[in-house]
PDB file of C-alpha atoms in Angstrom:
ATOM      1  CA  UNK A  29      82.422  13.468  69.071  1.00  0.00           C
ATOM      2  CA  UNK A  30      85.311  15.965  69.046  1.00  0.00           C
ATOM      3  CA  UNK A  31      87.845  16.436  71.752  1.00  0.00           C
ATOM      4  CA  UNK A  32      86.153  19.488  73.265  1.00  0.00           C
ATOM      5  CA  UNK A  33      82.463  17.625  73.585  1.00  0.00           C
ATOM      6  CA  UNK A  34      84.485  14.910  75.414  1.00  0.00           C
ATOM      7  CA  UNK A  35      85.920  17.029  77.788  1.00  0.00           C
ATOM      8  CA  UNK A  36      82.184  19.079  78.499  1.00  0.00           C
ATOM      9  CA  UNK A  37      80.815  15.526  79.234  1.00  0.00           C
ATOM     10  CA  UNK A  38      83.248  14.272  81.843  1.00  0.00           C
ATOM     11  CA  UNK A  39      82.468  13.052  84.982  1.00  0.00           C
ATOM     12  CA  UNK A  40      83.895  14.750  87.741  1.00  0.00           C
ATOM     13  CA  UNK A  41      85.602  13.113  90.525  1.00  0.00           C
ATOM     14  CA  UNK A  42      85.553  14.483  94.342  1.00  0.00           C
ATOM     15  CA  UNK A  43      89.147  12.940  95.033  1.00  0.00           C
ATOM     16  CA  UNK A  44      90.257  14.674  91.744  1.00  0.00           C
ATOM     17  CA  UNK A  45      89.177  17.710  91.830  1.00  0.00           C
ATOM     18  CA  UNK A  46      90.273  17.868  95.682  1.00  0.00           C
ATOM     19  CA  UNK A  47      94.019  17.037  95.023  1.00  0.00           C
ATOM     20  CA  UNK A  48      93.992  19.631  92.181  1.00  0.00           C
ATOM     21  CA  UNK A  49      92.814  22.485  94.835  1.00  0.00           C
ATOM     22  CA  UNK A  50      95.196  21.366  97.370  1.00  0.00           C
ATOM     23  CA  UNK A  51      98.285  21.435  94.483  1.00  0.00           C
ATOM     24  CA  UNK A  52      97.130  24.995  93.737  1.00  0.00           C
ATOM     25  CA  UNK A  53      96.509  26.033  96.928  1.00  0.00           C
ATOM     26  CA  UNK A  54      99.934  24.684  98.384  1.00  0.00           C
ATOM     27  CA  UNK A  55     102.294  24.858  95.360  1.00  0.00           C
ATOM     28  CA  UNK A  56     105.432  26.624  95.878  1.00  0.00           C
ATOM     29  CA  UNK A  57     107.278  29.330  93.799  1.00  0.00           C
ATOM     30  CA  UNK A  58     110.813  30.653  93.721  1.00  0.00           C
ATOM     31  CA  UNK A  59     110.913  33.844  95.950  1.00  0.00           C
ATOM     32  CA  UNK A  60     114.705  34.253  95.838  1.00  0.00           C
ATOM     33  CA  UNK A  61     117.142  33.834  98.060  1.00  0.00           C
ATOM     34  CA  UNK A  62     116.096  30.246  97.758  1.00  0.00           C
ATOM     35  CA  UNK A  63     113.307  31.117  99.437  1.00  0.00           C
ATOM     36  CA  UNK A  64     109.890  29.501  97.781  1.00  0.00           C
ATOM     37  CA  UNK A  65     105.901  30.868  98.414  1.00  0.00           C
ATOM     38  CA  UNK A  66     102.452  29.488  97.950  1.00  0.00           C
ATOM     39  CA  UNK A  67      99.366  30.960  98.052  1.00  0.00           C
ATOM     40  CA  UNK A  68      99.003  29.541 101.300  1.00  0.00           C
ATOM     41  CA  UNK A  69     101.760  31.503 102.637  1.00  0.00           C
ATOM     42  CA  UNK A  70      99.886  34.590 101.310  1.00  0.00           C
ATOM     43  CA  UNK A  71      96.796  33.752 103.153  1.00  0.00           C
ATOM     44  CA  UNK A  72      98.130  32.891 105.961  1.00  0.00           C
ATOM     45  CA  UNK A  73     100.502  36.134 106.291  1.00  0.00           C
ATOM     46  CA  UNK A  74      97.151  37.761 106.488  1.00  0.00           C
ATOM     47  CA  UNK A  75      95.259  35.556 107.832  1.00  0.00           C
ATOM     48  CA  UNK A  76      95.083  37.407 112.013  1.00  0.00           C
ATOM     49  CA  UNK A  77      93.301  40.510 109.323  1.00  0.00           C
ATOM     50  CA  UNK A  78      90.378  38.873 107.725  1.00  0.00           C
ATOM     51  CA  UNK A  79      86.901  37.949 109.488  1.00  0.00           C
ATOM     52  CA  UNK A  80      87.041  34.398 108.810  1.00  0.00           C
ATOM     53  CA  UNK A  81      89.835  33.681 111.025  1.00  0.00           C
ATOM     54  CA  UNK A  82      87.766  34.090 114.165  1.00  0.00           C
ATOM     55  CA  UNK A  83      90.734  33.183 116.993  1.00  0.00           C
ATOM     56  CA  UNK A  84      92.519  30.937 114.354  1.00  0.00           C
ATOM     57  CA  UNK A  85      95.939  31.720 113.639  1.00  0.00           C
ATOM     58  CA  UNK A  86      96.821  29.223 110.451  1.00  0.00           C
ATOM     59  CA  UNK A  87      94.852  28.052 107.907  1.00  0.00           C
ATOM     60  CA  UNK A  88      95.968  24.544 109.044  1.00  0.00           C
ATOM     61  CA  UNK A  89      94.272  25.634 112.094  1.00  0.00           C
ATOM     62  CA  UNK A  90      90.862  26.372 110.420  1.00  0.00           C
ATOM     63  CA  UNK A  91      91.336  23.115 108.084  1.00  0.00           C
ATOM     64  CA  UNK A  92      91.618  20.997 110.985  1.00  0.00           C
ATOM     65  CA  UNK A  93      88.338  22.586 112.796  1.00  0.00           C
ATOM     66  CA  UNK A  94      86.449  21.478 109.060  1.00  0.00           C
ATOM     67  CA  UNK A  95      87.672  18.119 109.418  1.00  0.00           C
ATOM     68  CA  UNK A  96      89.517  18.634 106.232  1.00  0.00           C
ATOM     69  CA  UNK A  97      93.118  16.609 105.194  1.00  0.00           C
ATOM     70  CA  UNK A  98      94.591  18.035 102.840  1.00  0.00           C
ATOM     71  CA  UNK A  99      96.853  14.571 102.677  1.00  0.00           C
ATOM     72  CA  UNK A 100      93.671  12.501 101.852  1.00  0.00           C
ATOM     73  CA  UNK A 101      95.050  10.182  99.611  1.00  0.00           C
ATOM     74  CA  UNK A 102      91.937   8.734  98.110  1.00  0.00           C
ATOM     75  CA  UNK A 103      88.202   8.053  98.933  1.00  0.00           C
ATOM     76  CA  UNK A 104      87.849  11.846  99.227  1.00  0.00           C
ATOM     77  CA  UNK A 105      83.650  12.474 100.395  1.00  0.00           C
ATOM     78  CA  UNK A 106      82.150  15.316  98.010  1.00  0.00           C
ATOM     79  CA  UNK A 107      80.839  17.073 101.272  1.00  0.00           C
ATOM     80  CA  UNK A 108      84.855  17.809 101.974  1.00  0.00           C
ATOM     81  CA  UNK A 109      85.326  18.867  98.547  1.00  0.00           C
ATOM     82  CA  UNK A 110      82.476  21.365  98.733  1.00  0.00           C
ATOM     83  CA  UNK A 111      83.703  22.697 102.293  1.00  0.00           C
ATOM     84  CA  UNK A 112      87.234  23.085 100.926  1.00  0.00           C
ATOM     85  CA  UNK A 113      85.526  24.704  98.044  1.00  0.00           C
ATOM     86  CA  UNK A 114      83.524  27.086 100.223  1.00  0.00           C
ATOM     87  CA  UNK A 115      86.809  27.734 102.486  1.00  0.00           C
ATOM     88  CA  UNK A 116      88.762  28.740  99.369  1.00  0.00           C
ATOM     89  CA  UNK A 117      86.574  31.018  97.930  1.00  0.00           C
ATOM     90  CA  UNK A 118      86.190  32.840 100.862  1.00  0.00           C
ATOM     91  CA  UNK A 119      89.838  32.947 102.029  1.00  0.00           C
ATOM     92  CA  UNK A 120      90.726  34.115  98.619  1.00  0.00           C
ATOM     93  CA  UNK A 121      87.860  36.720  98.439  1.00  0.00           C
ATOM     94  CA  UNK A 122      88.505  37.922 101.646  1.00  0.00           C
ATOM     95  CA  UNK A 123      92.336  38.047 101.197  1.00  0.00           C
ATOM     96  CA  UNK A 124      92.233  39.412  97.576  1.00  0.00           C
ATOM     97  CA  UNK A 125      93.783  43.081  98.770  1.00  0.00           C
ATOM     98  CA  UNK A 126      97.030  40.947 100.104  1.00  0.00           C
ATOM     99  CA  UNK A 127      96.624  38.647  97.200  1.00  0.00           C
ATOM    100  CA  UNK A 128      96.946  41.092  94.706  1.00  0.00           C
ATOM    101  CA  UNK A 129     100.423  42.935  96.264  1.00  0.00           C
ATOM    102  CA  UNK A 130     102.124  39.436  95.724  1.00  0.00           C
ATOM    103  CA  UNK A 131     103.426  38.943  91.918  1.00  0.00           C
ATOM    104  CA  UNK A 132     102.774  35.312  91.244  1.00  0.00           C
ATOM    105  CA  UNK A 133      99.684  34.593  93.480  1.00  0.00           C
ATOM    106  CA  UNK A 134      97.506  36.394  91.700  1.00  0.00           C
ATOM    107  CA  UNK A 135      97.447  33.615  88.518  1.00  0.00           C
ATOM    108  CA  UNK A 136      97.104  30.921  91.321  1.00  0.00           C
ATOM    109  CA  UNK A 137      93.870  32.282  93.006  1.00  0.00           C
ATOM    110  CA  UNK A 138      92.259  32.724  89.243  1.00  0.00           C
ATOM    111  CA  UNK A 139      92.855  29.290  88.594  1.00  0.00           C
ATOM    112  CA  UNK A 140      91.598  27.948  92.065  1.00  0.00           C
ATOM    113  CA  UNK A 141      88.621  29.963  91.209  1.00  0.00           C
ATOM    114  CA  UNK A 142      87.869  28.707  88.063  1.00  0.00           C
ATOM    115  CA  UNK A 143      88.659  25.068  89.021  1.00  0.00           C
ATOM    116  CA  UNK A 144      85.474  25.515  91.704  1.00  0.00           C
ATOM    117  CA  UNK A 145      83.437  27.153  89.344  1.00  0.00           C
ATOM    118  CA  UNK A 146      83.729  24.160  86.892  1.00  0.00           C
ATOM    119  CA  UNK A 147      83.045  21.676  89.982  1.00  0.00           C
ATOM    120  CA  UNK A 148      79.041  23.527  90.734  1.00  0.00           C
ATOM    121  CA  UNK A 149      78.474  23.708  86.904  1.00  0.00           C
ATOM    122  CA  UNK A 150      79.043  20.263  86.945  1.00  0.00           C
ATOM    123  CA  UNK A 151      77.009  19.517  89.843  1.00  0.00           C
ATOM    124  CA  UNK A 152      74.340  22.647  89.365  1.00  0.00           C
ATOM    125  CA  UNK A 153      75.360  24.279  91.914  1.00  0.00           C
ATOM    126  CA  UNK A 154      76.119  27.815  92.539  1.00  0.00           C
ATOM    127  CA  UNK A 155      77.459  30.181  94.415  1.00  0.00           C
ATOM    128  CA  UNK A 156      75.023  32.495  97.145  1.00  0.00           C
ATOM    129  CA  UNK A 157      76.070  35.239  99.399  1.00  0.00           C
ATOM    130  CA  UNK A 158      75.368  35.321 103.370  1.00  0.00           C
ATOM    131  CA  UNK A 159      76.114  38.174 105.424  1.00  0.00           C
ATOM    132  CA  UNK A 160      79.427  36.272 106.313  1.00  0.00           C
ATOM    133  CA  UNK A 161      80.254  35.347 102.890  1.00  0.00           C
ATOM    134  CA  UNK A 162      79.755  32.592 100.431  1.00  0.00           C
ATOM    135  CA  UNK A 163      77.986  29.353 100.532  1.00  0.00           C
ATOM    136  CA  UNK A 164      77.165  26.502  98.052  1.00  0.00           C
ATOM    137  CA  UNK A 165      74.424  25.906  97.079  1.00  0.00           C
ATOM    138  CA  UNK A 166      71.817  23.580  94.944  1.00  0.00           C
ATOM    139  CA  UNK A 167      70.918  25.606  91.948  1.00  0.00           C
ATOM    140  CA  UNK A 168      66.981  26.416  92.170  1.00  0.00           C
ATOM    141  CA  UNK A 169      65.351  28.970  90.184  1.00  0.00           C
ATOM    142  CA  UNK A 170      62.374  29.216  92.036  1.00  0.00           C
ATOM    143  CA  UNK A 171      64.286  29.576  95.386  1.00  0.00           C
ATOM    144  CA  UNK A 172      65.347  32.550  93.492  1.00  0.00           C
ATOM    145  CA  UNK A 173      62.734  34.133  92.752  1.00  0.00           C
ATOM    146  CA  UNK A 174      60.983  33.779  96.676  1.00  0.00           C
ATOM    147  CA  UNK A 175      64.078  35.122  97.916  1.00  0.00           C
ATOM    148  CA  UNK A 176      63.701  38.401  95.372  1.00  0.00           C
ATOM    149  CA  UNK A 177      60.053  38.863  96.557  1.00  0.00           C
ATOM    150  CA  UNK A 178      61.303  38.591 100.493  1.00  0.00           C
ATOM    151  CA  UNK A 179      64.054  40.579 100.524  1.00  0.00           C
ATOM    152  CA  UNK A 180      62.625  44.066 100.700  1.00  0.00           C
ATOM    153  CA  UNK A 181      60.089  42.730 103.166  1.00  0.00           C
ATOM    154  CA  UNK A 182      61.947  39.818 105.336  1.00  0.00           C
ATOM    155  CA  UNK A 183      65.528  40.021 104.384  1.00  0.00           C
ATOM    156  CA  UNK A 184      66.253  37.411 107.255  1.00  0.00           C
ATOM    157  CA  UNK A 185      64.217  34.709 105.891  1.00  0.00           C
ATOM    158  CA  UNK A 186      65.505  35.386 102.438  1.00  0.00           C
ATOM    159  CA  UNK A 187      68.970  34.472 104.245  1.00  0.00           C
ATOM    160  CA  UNK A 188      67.152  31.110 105.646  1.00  0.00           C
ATOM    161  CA  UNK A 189      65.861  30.037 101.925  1.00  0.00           C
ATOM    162  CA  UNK A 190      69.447  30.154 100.643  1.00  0.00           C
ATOM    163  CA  UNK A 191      70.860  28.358 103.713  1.00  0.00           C
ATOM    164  CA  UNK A 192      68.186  25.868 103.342  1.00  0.00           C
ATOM    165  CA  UNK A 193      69.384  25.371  99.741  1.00  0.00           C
ATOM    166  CA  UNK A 194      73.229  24.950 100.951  1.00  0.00           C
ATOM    167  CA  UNK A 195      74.850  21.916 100.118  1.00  0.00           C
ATOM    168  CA  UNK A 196      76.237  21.428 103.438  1.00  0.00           C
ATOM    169  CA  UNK A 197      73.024  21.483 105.097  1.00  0.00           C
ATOM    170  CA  UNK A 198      72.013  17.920 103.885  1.00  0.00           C
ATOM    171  CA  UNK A 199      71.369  15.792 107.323  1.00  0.00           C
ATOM    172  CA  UNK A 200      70.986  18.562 109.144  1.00  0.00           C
ATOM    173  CA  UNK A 201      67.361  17.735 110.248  1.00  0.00           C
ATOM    174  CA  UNK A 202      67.472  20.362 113.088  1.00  0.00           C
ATOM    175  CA  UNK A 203      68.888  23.719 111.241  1.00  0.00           C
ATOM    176  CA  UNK A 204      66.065  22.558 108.376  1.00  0.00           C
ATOM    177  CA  UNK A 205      63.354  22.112 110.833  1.00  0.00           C
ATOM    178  CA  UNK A 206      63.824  25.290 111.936  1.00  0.00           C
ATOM    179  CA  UNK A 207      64.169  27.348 108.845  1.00  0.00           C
ATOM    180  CA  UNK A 208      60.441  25.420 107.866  1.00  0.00           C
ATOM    181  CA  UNK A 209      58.998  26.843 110.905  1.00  0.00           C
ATOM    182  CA  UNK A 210      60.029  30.520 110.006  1.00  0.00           C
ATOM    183  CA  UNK A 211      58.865  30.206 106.195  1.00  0.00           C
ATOM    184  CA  UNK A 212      55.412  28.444 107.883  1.00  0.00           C
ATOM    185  CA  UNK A 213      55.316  31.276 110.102  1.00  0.00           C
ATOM    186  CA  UNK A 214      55.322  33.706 107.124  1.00  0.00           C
ATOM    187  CA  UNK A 215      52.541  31.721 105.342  1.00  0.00           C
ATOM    188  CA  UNK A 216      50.553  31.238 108.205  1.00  0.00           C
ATOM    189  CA  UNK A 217      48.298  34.807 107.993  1.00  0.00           C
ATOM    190  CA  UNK A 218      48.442  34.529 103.886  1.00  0.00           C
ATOM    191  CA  UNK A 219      44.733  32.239 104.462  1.00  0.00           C
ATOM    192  CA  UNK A 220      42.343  34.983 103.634  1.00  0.00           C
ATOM    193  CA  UNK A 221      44.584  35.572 100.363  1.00  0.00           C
ATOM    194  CA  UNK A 222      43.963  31.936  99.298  1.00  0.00           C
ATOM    195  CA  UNK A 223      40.758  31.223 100.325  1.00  0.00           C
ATOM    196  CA  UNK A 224      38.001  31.276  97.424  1.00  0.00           C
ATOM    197  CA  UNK A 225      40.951  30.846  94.633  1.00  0.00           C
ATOM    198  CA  UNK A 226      41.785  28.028  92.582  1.00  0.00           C
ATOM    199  CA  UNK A 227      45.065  27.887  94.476  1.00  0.00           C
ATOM    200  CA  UNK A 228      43.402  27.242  97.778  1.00  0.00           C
ATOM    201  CA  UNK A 229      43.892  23.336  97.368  1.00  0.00           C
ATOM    202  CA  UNK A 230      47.822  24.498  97.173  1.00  0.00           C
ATOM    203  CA  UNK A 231      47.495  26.614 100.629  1.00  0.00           C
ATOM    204  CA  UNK A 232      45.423  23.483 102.353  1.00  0.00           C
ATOM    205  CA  UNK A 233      48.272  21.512 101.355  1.00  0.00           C
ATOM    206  CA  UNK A 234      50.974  23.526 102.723  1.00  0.00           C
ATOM    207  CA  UNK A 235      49.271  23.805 106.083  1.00  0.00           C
ATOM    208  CA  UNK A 236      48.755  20.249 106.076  1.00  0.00           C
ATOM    209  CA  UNK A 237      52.145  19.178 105.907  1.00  0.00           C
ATOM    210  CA  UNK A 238      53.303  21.806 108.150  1.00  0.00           C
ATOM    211  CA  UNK A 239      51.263  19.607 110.973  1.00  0.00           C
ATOM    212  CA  UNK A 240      52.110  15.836 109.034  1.00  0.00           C
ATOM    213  CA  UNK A 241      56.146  16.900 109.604  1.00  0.00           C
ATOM    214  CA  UNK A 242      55.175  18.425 113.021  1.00  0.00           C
ATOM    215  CA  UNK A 243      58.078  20.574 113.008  1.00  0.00           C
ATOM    216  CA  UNK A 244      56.254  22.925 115.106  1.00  0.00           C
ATOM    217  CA  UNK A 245      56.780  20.329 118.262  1.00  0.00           C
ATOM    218  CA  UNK A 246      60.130  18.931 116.884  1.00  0.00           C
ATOM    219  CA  UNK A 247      58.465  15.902 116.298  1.00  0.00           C
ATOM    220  CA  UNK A 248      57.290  15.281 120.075  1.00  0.00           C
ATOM    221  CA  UNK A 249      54.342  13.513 118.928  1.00  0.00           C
ATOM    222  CA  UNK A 250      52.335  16.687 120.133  1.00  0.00           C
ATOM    223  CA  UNK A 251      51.088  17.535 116.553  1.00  0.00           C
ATOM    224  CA  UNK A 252      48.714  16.236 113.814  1.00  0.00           C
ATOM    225  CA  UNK A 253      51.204  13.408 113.386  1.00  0.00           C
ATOM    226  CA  UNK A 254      49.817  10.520 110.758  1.00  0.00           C
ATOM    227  CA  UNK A 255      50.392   6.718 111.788  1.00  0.00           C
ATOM    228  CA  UNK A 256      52.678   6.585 108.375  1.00  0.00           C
ATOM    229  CA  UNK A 257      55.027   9.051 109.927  1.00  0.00           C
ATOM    230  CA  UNK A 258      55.629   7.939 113.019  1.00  0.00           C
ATOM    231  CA  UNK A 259      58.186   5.531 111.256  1.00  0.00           C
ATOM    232  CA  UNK A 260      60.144   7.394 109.320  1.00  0.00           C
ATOM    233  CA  UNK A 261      63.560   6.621 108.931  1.00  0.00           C
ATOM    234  CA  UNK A 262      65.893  10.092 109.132  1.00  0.00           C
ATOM    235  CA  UNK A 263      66.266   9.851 105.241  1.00  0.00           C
ATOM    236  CA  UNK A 264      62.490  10.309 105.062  1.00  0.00           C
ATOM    237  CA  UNK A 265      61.862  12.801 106.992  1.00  0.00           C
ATOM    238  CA  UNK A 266      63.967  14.767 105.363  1.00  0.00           C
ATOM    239  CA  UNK A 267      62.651  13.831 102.392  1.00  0.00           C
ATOM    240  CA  UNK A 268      59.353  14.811 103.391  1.00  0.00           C
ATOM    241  CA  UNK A 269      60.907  18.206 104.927  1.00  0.00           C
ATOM    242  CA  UNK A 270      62.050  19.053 101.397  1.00  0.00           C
ATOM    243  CA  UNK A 271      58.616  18.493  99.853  1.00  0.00           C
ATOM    244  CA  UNK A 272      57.324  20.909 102.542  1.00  0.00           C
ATOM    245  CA  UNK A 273      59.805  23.502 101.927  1.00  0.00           C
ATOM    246  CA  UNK A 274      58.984  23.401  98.004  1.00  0.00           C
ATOM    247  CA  UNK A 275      55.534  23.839  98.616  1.00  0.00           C
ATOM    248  CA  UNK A 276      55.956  26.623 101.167  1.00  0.00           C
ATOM    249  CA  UNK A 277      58.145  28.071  98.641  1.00  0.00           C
ATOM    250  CA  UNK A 278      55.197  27.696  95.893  1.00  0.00           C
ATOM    251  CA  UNK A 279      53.118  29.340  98.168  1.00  0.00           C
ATOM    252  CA  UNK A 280      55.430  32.292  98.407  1.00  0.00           C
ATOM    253  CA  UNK A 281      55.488  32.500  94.310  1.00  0.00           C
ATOM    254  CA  UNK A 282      51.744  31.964  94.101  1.00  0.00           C
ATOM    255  CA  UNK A 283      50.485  34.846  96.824  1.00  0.00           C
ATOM    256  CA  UNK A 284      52.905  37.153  94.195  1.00  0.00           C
ATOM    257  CA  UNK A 285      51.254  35.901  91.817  1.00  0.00           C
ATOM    258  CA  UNK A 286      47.231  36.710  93.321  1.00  0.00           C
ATOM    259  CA  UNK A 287      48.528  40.050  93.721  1.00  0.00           C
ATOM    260  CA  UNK A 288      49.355  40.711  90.582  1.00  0.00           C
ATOM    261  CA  UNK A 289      46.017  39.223  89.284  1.00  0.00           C
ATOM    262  CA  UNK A 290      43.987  41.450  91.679  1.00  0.00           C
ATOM    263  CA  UNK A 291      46.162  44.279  90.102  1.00  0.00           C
ATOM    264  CA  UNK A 292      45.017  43.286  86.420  1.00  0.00           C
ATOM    265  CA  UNK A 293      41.522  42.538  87.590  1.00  0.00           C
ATOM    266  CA  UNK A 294      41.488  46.308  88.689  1.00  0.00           C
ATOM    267  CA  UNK A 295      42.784  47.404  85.284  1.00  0.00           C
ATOM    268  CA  UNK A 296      40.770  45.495  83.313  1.00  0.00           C
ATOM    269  CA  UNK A 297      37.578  47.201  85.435  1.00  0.00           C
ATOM    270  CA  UNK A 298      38.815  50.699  85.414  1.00  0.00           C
ATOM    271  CA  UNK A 299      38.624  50.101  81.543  1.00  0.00           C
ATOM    272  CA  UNK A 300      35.183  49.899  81.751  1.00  0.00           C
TER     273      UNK A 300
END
């Protein structure tokens, strides 16, 4: 094994790759006038300009609303490293006008950059874009391709599928329950499609768990709840919640996929 095959096959480290952000982010450079910068400075110079600021008027400010040290010595947890990942990227995308005017921070935010994109190849993830910037997210091809199918139609819901998919969003039994009730509320009148195909088994399912999870009644004991369920630990429910929401997404890919049979099915008889 060469040196470059070692490197591709490293393990990455949250507390590593966290102190190498914060060195970028923070390291200083001559000014003049023994004066020294960091990129930090930058962003922060322009910080009361850009969206993500809200009433925040330091980025120390903002870090300190994440729940994010930046002198974490050790035992760093990867869902900081991902929110310091998410808070970079958009700081530096945001600020990239003011980033650019400055000689030597331009280099630094590259780096930064690149530094997170190695972290989600590592941990297939990738980046997705919200209406108030970017998120991380679990890399899921099929997610994909539901969200290209909704977008024209339910552009809102396509925004729920990539939340749902955010790496942040793990434990958050609520926000999830939630986002399953608006993607079972978009399946709900797709029956008729279904019924009568060999996929029906796949719709019957889907509707099925929507009742097992109860997520319409926040799990008030008001739905088809089975005995099995009723003690769940919070790890299994949301286990079970993310079985739902793949099968809801299935459902999604499969009623494309009816359509475009009844399409062929129409071709193939028009050739007659």
């Amino acid at each position: 094994m060469n040196i470059f095959e070692m490197l591709a096959k490293r393990n990455i480290r949250p507390t590593d790759e966290f102190r190498r952000l914060v060195k970028l982010f923070n390291g200083e450079w001559d000014k003049g006038l023994y004066r020294k910068e960091s990129l930090k400075d930058v962003v922060n110079g322009c910080l009361p300009l850009l969206p993500i600021r809200q009433s925040f008027l330091t980025v120390d400010e903002v870090l300190t609303e994440l729940n994010i040290s930046e002198n974490t010595p050790y035992g760093v947890e990867w869902e900081t490293l991902f929110k310091y990942c998410e808070l970079l990227k958009n700081l530096i995308n945001q600020a990239q006008i003011y980033i650019r005017k400055n000689e030597n921070a331009p280099s630094i935010a590259r780096v930064i950059v690149d530094n997170i994109k190695v972290i989600l190849e590592k941990t297939n993830h990738e980046w997705a874009q919200i209406k108030e910037g970017y998120i991380i997210v679990d890399k899921n091809p099929a997610t994909t391709e539901a969200i290209e199918c909704l977008e024209e139609k339910n552009a809102d819901l396509a925004l729920n599928m990539i939340e749902y998919n955010r790496v942040l969003l793990k434990g958050n039994l609520q926000r999830k329950r939630e986002i399953l009730v608006a993607l079972a509320d978009y399946t709900e009148p797709m029956n008729n499609d279904f019924k009568g195909t060999q996929y029906a088994a796949l719709y019957s399912d889907s509707k099925f768990l929507v009742n097992a999870i109860d997520i319409r009644h926040n799990n008030s004991g008001k739905g088809d709840l089975p005995e099995k369920a009723k003690s769940w630990t919070s790890q299994e429910k949301e286990d079970w919640y993310d079985k739902t929401y793949q099968v809801l997404l299935t459902v999604i890919l499969t009623r494309k996929h009816i359509d475009v049979s009844k399409e062929i099915q129409d071709l193939k008889l028009a050739k007659k």
